[in-house]
mmCIF file of C-alpha atoms and ligand atoms in Angstrom:
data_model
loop_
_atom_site.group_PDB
_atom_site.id
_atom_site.type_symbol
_atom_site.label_atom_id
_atom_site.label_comp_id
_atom_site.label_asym_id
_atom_site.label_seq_id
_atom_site.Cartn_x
_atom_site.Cartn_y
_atom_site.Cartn_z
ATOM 1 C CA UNK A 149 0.000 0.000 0.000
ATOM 2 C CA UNK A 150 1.255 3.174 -1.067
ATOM 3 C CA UNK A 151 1.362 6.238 1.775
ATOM 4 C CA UNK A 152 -1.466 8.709 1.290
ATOM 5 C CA UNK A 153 -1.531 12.544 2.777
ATOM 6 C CA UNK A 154 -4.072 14.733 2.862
ATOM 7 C CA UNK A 155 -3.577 18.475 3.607
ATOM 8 C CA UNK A 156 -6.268 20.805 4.431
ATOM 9 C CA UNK A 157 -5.545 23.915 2.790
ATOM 10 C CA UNK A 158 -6.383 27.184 5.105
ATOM 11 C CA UNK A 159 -7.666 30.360 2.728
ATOM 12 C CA UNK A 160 -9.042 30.849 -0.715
ATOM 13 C CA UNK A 161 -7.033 29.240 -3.578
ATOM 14 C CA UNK A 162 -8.289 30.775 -7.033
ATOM 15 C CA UNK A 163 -8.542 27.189 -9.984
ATOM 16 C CA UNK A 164 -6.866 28.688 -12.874
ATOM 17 C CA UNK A 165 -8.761 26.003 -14.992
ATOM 18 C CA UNK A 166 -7.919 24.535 -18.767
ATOM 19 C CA UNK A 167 -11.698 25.374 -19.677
ATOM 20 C CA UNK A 168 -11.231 27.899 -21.429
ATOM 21 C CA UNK A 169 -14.293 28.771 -22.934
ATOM 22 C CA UNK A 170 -16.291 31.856 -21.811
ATOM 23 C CA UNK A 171 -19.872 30.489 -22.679
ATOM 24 C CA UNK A 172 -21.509 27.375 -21.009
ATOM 25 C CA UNK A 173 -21.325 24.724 -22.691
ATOM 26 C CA UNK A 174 -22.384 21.079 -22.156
ATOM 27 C CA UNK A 175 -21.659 17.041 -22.911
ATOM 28 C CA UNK A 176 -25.736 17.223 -23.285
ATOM 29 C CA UNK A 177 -25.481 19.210 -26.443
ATOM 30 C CA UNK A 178 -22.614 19.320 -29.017
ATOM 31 C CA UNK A 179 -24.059 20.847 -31.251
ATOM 32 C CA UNK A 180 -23.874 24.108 -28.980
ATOM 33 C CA UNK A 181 -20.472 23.823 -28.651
ATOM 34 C CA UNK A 182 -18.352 27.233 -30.077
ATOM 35 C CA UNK A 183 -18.083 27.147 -34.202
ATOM 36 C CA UNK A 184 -14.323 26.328 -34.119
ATOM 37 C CA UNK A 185 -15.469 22.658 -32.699
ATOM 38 C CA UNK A 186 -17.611 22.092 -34.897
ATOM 39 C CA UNK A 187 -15.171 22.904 -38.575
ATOM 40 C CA UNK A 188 -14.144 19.873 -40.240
ATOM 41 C CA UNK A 189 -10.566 20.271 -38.918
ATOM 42 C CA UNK A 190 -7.855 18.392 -36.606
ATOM 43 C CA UNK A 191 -10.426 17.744 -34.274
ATOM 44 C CA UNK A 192 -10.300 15.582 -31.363
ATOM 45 C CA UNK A 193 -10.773 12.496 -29.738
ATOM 46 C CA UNK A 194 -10.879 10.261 -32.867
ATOM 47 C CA UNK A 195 -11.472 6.708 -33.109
ATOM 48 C CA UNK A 196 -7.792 5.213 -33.983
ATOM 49 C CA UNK A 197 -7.284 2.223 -36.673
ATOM 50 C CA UNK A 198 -4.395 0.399 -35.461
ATOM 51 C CA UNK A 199 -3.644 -0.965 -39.001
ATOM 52 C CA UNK A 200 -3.993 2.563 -40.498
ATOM 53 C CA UNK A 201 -1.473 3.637 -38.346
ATOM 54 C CA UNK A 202 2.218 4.529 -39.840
ATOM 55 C CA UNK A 203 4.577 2.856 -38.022
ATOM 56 C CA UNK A 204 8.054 5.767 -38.075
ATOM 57 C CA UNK A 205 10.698 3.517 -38.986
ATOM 58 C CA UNK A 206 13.296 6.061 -39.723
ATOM 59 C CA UNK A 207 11.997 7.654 -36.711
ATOM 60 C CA UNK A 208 11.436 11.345 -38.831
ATOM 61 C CA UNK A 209 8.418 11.748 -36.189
ATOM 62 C CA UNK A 210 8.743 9.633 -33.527
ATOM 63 C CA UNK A 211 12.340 10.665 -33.037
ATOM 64 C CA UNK A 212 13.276 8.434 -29.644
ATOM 65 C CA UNK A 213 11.579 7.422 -26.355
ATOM 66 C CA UNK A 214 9.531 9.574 -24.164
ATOM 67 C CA UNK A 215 11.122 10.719 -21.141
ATOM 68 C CA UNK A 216 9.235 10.971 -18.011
ATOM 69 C CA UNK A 217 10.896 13.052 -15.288
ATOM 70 C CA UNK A 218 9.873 13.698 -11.551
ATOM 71 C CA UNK A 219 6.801 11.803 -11.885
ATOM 72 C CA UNK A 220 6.865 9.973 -9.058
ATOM 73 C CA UNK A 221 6.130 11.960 -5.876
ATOM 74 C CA UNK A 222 4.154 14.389 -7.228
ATOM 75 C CA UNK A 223 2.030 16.986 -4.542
ATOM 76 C CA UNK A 224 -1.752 17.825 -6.628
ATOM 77 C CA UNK A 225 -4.795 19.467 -5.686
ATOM 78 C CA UNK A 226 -7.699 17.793 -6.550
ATOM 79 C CA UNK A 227 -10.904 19.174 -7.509
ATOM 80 C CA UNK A 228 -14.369 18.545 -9.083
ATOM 81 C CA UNK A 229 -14.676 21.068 -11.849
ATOM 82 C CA UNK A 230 -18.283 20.095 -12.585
ATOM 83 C CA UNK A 231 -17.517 18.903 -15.607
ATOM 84 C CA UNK A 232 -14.629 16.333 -14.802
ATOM 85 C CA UNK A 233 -12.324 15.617 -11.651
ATOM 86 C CA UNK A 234 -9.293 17.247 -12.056
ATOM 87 C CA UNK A 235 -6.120 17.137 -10.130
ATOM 88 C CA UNK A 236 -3.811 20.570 -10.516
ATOM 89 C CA UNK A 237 -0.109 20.409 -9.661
ATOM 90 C CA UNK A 238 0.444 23.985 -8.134
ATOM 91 C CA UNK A 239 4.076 24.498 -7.188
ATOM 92 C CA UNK A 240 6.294 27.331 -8.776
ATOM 93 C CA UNK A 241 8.988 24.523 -9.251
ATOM 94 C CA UNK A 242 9.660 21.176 -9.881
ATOM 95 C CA UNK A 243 6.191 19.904 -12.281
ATOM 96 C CA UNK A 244 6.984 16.729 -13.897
ATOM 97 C CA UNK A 245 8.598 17.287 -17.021
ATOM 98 C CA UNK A 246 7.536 14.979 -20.718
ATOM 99 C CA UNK A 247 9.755 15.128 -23.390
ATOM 100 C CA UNK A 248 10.658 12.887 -26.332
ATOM 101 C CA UNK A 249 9.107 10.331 -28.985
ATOM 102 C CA UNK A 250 7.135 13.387 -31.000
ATOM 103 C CA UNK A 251 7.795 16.413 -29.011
ATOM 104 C CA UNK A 252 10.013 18.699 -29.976
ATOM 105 C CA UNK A 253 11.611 20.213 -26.476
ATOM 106 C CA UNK A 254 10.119 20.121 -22.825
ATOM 107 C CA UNK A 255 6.294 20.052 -21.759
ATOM 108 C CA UNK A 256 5.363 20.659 -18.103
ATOM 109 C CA UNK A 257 3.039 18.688 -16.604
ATOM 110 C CA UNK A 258 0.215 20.762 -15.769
ATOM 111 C CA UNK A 259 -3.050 19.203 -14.534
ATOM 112 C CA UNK A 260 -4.609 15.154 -14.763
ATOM 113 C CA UNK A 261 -8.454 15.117 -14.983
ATOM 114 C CA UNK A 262 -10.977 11.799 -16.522
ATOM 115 C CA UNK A 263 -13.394 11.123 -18.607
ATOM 116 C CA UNK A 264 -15.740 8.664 -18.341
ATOM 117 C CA UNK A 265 -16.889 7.235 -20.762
ATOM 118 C CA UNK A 266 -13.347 7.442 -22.997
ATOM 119 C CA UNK A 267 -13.081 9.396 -25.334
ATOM 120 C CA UNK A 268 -10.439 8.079 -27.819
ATOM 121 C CA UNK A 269 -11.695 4.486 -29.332
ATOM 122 C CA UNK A 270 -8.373 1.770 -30.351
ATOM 123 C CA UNK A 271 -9.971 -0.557 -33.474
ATOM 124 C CA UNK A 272 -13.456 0.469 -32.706
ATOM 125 C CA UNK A 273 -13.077 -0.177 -29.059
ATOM 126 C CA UNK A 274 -14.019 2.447 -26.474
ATOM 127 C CA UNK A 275 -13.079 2.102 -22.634
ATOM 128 C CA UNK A 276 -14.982 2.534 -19.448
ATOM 129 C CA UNK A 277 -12.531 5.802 -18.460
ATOM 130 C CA UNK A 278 -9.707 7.722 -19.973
ATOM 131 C CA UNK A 279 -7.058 9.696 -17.991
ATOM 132 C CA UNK A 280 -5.853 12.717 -19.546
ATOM 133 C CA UNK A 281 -2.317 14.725 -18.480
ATOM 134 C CA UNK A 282 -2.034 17.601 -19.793
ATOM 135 C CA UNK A 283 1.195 19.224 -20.256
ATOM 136 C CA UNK A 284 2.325 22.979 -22.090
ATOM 137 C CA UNK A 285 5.384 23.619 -23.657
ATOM 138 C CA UNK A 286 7.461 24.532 -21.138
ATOM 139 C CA UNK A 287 8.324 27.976 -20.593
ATOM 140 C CA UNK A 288 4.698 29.487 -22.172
ATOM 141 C CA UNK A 289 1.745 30.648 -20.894
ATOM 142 C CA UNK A 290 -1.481 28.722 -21.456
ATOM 143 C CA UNK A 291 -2.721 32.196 -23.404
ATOM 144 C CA UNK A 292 0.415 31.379 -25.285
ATOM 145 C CA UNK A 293 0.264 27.942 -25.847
ATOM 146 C CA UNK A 294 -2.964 27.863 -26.908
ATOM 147 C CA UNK A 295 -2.224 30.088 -29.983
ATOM 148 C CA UNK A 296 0.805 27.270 -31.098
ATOM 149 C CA UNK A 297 -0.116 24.451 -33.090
ATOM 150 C CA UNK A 298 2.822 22.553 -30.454
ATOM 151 C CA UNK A 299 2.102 24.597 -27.731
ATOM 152 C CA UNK A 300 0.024 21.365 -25.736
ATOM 153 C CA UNK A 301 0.983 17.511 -25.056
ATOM 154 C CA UNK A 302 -1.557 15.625 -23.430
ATOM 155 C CA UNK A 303 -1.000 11.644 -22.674
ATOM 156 C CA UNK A 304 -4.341 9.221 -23.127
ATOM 157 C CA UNK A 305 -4.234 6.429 -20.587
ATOM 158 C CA UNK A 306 -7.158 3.925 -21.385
ATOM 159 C CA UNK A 307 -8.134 2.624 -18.162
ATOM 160 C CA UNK A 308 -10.146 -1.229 -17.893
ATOM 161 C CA UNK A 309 -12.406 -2.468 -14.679
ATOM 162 C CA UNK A 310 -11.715 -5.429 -13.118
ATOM 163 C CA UNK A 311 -14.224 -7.078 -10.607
ATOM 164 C CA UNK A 312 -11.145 -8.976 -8.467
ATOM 165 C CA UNK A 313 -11.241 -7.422 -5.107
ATOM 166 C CA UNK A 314 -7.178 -8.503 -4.390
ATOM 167 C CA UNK A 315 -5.420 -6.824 -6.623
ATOM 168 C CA UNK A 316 -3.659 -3.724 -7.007
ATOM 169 C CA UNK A 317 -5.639 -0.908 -8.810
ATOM 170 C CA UNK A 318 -3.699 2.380 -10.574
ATOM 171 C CA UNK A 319 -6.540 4.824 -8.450
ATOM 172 C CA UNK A 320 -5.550 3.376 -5.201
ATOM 173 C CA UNK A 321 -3.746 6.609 -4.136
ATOM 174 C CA UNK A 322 -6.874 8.860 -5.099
ATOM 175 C CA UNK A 323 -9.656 6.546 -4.282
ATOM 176 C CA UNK A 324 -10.115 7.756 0.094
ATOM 177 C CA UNK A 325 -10.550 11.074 -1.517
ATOM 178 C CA UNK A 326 -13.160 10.399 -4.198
ATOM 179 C CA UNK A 327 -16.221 10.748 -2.287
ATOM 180 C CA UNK A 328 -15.203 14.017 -1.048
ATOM 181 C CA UNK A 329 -15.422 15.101 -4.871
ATOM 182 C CA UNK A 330 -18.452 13.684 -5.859
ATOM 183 C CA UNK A 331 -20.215 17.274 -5.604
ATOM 184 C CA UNK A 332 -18.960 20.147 -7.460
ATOM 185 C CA UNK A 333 -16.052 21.758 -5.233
ATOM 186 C CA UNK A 334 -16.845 24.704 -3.583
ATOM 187 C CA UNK A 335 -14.032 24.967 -1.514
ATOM 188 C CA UNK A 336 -10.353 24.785 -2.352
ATOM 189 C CA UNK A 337 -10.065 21.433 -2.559
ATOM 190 C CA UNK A 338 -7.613 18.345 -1.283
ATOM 191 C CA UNK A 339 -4.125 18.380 -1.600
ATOM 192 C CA UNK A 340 -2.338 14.614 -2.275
ATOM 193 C CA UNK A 341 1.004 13.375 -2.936
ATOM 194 C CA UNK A 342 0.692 10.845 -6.041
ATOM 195 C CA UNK A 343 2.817 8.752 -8.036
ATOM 196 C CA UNK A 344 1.934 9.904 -11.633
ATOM 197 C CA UNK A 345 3.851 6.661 -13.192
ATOM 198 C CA UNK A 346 1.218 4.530 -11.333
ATOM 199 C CA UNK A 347 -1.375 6.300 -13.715
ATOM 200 C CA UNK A 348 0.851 5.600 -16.609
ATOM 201 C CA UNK A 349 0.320 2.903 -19.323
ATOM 202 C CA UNK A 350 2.197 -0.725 -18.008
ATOM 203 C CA UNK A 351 4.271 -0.289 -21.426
ATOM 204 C CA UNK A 352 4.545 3.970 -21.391
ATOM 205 C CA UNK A 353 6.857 3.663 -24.775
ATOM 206 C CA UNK A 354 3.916 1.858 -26.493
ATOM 207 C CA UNK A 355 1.640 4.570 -28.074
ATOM 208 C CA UNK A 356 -0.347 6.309 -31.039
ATOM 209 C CA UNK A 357 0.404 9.983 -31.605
ATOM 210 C CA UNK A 358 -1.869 12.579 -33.381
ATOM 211 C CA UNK A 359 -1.783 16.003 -34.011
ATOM 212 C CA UNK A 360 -5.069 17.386 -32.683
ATOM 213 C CA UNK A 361 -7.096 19.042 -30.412
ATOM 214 C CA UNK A 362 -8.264 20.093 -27.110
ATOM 215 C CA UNK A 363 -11.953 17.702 -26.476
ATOM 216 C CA UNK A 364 -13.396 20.935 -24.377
ATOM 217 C CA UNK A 365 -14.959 24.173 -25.735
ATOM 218 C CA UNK A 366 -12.871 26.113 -27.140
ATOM 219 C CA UNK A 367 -11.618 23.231 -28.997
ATOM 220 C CA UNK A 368 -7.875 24.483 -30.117
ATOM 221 C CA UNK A 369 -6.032 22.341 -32.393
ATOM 222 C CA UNK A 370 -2.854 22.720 -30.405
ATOM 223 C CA UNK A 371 -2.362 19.401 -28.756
ATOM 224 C CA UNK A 372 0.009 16.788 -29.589
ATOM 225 C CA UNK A 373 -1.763 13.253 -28.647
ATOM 226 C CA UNK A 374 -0.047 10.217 -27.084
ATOM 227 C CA UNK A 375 -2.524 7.735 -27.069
ATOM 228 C CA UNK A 376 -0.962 4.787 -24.905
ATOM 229 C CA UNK A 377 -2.100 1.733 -26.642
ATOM 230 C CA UNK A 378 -2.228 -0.459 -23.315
ATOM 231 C CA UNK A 379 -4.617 0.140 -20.898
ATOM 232 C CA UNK A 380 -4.477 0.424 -17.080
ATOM 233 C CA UNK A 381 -6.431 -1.361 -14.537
ATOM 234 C CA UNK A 382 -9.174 0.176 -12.051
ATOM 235 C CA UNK A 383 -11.370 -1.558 -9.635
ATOM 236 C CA UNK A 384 -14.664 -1.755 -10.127
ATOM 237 C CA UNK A 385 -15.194 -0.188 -6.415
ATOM 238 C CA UNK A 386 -13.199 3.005 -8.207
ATOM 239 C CA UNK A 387 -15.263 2.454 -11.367
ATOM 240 C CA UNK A 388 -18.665 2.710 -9.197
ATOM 241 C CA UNK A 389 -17.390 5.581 -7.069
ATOM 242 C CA UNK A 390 -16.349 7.724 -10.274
ATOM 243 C CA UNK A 391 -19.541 7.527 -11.296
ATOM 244 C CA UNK A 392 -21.381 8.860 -8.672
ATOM 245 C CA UNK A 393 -19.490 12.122 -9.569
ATOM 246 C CA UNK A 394 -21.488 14.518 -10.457
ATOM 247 C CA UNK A 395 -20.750 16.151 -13.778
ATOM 248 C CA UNK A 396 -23.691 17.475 -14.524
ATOM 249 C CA UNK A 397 -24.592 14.218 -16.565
ATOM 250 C CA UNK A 398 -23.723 10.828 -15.895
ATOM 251 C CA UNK A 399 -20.866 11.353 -17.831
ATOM 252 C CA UNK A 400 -18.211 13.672 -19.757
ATOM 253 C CA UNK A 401 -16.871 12.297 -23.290
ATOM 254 C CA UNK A 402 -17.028 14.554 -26.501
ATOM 255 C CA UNK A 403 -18.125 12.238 -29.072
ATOM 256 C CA UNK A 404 -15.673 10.785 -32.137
ATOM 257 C CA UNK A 405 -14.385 13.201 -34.342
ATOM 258 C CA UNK A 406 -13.539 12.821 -38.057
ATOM 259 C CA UNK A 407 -9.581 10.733 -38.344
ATOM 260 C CA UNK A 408 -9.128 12.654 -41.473
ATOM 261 C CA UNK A 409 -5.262 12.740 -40.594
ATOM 262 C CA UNK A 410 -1.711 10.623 -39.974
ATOM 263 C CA UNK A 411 -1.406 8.750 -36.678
ATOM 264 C CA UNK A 412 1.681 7.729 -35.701
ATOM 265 C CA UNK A 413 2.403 4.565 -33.777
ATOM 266 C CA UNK A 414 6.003 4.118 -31.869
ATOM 267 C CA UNK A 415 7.950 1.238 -32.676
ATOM 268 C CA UNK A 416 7.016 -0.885 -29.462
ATOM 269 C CA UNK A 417 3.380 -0.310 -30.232
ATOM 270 C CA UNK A 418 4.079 -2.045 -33.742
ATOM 271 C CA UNK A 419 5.472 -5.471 -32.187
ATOM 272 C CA UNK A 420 2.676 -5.839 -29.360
ATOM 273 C CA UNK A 421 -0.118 -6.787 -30.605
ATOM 274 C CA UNK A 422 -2.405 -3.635 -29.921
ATOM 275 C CA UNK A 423 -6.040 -5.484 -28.622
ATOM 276 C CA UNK A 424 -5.410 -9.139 -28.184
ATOM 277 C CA UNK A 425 -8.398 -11.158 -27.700
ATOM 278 C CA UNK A 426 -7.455 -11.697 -23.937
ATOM 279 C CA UNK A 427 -7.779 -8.057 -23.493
ATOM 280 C CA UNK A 428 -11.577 -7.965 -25.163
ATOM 281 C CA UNK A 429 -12.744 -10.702 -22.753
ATOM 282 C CA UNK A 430 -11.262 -8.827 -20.007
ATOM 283 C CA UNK A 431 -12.867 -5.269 -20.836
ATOM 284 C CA UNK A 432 -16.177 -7.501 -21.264
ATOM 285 C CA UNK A 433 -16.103 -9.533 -18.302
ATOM 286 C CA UNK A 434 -17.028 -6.333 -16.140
ATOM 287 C CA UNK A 435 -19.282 -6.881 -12.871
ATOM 288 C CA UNK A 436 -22.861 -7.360 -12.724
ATOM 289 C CA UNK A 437 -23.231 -3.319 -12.092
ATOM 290 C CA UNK A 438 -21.474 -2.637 -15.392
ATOM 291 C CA UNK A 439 -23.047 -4.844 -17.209
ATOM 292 C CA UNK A 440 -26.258 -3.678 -16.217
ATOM 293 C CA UNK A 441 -25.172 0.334 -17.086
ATOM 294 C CA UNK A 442 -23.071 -1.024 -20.067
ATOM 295 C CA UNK A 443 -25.506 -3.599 -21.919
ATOM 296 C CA UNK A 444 -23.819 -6.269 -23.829
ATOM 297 C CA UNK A 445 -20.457 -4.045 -23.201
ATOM 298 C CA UNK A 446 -17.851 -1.831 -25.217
ATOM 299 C CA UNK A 447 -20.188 -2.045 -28.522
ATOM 300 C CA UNK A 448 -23.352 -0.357 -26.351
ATOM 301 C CA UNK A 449 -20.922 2.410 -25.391
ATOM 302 C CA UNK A 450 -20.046 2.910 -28.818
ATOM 303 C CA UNK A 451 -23.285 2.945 -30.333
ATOM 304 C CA UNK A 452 -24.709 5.891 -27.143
ATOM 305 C CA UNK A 453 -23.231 8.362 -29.201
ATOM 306 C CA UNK A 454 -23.471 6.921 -33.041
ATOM 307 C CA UNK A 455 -25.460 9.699 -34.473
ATOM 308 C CA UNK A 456 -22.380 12.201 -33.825
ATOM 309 C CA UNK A 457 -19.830 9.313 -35.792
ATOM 310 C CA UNK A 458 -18.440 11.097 -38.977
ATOM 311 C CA UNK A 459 -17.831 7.605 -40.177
ATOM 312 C CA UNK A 460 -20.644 5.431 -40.238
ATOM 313 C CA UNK A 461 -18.937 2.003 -40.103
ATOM 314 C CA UNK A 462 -19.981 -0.380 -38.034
ATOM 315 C CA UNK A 463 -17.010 -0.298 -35.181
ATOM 316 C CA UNK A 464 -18.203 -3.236 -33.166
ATOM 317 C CA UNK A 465 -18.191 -5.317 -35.792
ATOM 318 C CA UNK A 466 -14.965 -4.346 -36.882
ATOM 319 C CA UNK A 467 -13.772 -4.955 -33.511
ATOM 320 C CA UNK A 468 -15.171 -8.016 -32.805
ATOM 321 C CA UNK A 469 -13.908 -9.818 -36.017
HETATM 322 C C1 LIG B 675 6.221 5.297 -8.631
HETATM 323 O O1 LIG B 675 5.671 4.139 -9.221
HETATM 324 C C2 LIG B 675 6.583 3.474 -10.097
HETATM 325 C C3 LIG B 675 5.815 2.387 -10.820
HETATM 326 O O2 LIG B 675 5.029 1.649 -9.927
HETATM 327 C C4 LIG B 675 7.756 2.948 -9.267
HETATM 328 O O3 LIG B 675 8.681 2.309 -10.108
HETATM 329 C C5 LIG B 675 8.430 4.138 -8.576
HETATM 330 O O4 LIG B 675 9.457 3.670 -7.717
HETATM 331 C C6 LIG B 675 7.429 4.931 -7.759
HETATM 332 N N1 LIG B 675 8.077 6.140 -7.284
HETATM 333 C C7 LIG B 675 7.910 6.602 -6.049
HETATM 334 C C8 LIG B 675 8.627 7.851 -5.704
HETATM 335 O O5 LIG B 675 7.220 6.022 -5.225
HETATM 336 C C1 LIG B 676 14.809 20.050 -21.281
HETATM 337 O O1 LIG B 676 15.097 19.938 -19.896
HETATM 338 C C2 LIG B 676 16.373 19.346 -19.629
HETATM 339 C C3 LIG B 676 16.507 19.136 -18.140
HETATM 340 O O2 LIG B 676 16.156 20.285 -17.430
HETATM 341 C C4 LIG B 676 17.474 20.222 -20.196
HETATM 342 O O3 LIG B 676 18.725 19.614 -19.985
HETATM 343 C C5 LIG B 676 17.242 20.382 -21.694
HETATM 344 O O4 LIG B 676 18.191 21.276 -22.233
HETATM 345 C C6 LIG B 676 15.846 20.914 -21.971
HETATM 346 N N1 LIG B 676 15.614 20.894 -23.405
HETATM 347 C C7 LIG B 676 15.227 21.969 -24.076
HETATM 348 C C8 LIG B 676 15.036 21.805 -25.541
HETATM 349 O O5 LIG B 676 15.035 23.050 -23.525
HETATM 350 C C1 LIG B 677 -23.860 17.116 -2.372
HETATM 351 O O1 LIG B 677 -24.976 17.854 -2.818
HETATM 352 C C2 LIG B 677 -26.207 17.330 -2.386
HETATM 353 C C3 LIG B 677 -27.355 18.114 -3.037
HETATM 354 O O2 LIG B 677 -26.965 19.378 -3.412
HETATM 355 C C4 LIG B 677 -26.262 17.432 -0.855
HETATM 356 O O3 LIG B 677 -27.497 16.904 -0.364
HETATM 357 C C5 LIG B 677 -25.126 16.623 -0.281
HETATM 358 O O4 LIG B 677 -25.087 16.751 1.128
HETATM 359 C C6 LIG B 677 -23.795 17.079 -0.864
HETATM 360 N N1 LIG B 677 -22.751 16.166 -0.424
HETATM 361 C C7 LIG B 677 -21.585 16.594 0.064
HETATM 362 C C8 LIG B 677 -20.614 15.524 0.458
HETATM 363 O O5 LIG B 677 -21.308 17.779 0.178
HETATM 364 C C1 LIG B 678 -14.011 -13.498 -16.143
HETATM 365 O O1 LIG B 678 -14.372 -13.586 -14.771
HETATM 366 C C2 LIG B 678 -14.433 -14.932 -14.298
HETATM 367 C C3 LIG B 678 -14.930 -14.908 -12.855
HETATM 368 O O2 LIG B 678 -14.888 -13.642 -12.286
HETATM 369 C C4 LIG B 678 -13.045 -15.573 -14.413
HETATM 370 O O3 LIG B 678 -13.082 -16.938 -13.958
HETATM 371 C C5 LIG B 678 -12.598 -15.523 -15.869
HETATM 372 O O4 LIG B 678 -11.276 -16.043 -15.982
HETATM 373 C C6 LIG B 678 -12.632 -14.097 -16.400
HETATM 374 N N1 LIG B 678 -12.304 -14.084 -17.832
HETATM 375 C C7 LIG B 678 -11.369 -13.305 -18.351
HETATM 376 C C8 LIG B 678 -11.177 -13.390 -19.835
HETATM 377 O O5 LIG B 678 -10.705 -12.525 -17.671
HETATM 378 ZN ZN1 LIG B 679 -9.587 15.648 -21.254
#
């Protein structure tokens, strides 16, 4: 069992907050969303096609590893936004730092928040939650980042449920805190010391990587994606609390956006086999709740949002073949 601290922070601590929209906006209604979402551009989350995908051999994208530094003691404040539960790092110094495979220079890490439902699909397949890190190039503002078509990184992290009770889950470190979040936070939240590489993929080299966009109002295409092609494991406790969250819905995925574009895959993600059949039985053999708020599984979750799919192939069935 990892250690787990909770401060209570005395005073009023403003959210400086990645939404950075000025209108209200909601997962209720797309369609509402600004005019820049809704242009047939590098929009994201996108379903990915794992044979599509170029593998860099001469490594003119992909140029080396990534290289994860000082993410594993890591002090966050975690909040409910309303819209997702985020958790802020807030220190002058000493943010974890991402650089490598397709970045050109540093990114600082900035904030982790979820969605649930995911929001990027692998082959057809979407997962019960996605964890998104969102870093900015270091030395800009987010004013200034968001005005560079590099200015954002932001790392994917599928995450699958598992119903055994004895094994170690990735949220462990988060989970005490969870049902203090389940209503919007009013005050300034929880600070907690977490190991960020226990939220990362079990293979972290083994990725897709897209140039795209932020999946909030006001949509910027300014983010470089790094999919992680193998998922992570939650409980199905975690799963159950996460969803008691309110987020003004039951939950807070944009819909697929057109692929329209190049997606990388790194080297390591070419030899493993991307969605091996084990892995399908596993995201499928979810507990009784789940299968009661998922139907028949992945394909129902796919299908909730259908109308919205640019492409109107069947992804199950793709998926399942
Ligand atoms: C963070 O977790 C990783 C992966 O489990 C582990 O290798 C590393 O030692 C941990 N770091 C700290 C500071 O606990
Ligand atoms: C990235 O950060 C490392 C470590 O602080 C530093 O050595 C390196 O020069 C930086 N790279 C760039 C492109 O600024
Ligand atoms: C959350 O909000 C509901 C309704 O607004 C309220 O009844 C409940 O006590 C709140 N829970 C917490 C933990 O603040
Ligand atoms: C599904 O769950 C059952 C019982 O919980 C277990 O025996 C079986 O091995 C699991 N199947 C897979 C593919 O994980
Ligand atoms: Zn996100």
């Amino acid at each position: 069992m990892k250690t787990f601290l909770v401060f209570y922070m005395i005073g009023v601590v403003g959210f400086a907050n990645c939404d950075t929209s000025s209108s209200e906006w909601s997962y209720k209604y797309e369609n509402g969303w600004p005019n820049q979402c809704r242009k047939a551009g590098q929009q994201s989350p996108i379903n990915i096609m794992s044979r599509s995908a170029i593998v860099d051999t001469f490594q003119i994208h992909i140029r080396g590893p990534l290289v994860f530094r000082g993410y594993g003691d890591v002090k966050l404040r975690g909040v409910n936004t309303g819209r997702t539960l985020k958790w802020k790092f807030e220190e002058d110094t000493g943010a974890p730092v991402l650089s490598g495979g397709p970045l050109r220079g540093n990114y600082t890490f900035v904030q982790f928040h979820l969605h649930w439902f995911s929001e990027h699909a692998i082959d057809g397949i979407k997962y019960p939650m996605e964890i998104h890190m969102l870093h900015i190039k270091t030395g800009l503002t987010i004013e200034e980042a968001l005005k560079l078509p590099d200015g954002l990184a932001v790392i994917a992290v599928l995450c699958q449920v598992h119903a055994d009770e004895n094994s170690e889950y990735s949220l462990q470190e988060i989970e005490p805190l969870l049902p203090t979040l389940y209503n919007k936070t009013s005050g300034p939240g929880f600070i907690s010391t977490l190991n960020l590489s226990r939220l990362l993929s079990p293979q972290p080299q083994s990725f897709y990587t897209y140039h795209g966009s932020l999946t909030t109002p006001d949509c910027q295409e300014v983010v470089t994606w790094i999919v992680m092609d193998h998922p992570i494991s939650i409980s199905d406790y975690q799963y159950k609390m996460i969803r008691q969250v309110d987020v003004g819905g039951v939950d807070n995925y944009r819909s697929l956006q057109p692929t329209n574009r190049v997606v990388y895959k790194s080297a390591a993600s070419s030899i493993s086999s991307p969605l091996p059949i084990g892995l399908l039985g596993v995201l499928l053999n979810m507990s009784s709740l789940l299968k009661s708020t998922l139907g028949t599984g992945a394909c129902v979750v796919i299908n909730l949002k259908r109308k919205f799919f640019a492409d109107k192939k069947n992804y199950c069935t793709n998926a399942a073949a």
